[in-house]
Amino acid sequence: MARKHFEMNSDVRKLIDKYSENHDVEFSDLINKALKFYLVNQMNYKEVKDALNEADIEASKYIDEAMRSSMGDINRNF
């Protein structure tokens, strides 16, 4: 996959720095989990299913798992 470039604002940088002080997580793992959480919660089930099916045939095996794990993340946060 092609690398994407983004500019992090200072508030996000501070939050990441503080989170990194308290938890042992790689930056790329944190970004991937955060983006997945955000995107899955912004899209409906069909959009997620279509996106993962288009991305990779193997990924289709994990669509339901992705949706379930995101719902689990939501439930843990509230």
Coordinates of C-alpha atoms in Angstrom, one line a residue:
M1 CA 0.0 0.0 0.0
A2 CA 1.3 3.5 -0.8
R3 CA 2.3 5.6 2.1
K4 CA 0.2 8.6 3.0
H5 CA 1.4 11.8 4.4
F6 CA -0.4 13.9 6.9
E7 CA 0.4 16.7 9.3
M8 CA -0.3 16.2 12.9
N9 CA -1.5 19.3 14.8
S10 CA 0.0 20.1 18.2
D11 CA -3.0 19.0 20.2
V12 CA -2.9 15.5 18.6
R13 CA 0.9 15.3 19.1
K14 CA 0.5 16.1 22.8
L15 CA -2.2 13.4 23.2
I16 CA 0.0 10.8 21.4
D17 CA 3.0 11.7 23.5
K18 CA 1.0 11.4 26.8
Y19 CA -0.6 8.1 25.6
S20 CA 2.8 6.8 24.7
E21 CA 4.1 7.6 28.2
N22 CA 1.2 5.5 29.8
H23 CA 0.9 2.6 27.3
D24 CA 3.3 0.5 25.4
V25 CA 2.1 0.8 21.8
E26 CA 3.8 1.4 18.5
F27 CA 2.9 4.6 16.7
S28 CA 1.7 2.8 13.6
D29 CA -0.4 0.4 15.6
L30 CA -2.0 3.3 17.4
I31 CA -2.8 5.2 14.2
N32 CA -4.2 2.1 12.4
K33 CA -6.4 1.2 15.4
A34 CA -7.6 4.8 15.8
L35 CA -8.4 5.3 12.1
K36 CA -10.2 1.9 11.9
F37 CA -12.3 2.8 14.9
Y38 CA -13.1 6.2 13.5
L39 CA -13.9 5.0 9.9
V40 CA -15.9 2.0 10.9
N41 CA -18.0 4.1 13.2
Q42 CA -18.5 6.7 10.4
M43 CA -19.5 4.2 7.7
N44 CA -22.4 1.8 7.6
Y45 CA -22.1 -1.9 7.5
K46 CA -22.4 -2.1 3.7
E47 CA -19.8 0.5 3.1
V48 CA -17.3 -1.3 5.4
K49 CA -18.1 -4.6 3.7
D50 CA -17.7 -3.2 0.3
A51 CA -14.4 -1.4 1.2
L52 CA -12.9 -4.6 2.7
N53 CA -14.1 -6.8 -0.2
E54 CA -12.5 -4.4 -2.7
A55 CA -9.3 -4.2 -0.7
D56 CA -8.5 -7.9 -0.7
I57 CA -10.4 -11.1 -1.2
E58 CA -8.8 -12.5 2.0
A59 CA -10.1 -9.5 3.9
S60 CA -13.7 -10.5 3.3
K61 CA -13.1 -13.3 5.8
Y62 CA -12.6 -10.7 8.5
I63 CA -15.4 -8.2 7.8
D64 CA -17.7 -9.5 10.5
E65 CA -14.8 -9.7 12.9
A66 CA -13.8 -6.1 12.2
M67 CA -17.4 -4.9 12.8
R68 CA -17.7 -7.0 16.0
S69 CA -14.3 -5.8 17.4
S70 CA -15.2 -2.2 16.7
M71 CA -18.5 -2.6 18.5
G72 CA -16.6 -4.2 21.3
D73 CA -14.3 -1.1 21.4
I74 CA -17.3 1.2 21.5
N75 CA -18.9 -0.7 24.3
R76 CA -15.6 -0.7 26.4
N77 CA -15.4 3.1 26.0
F78 CA -18.9 3.9 27.3

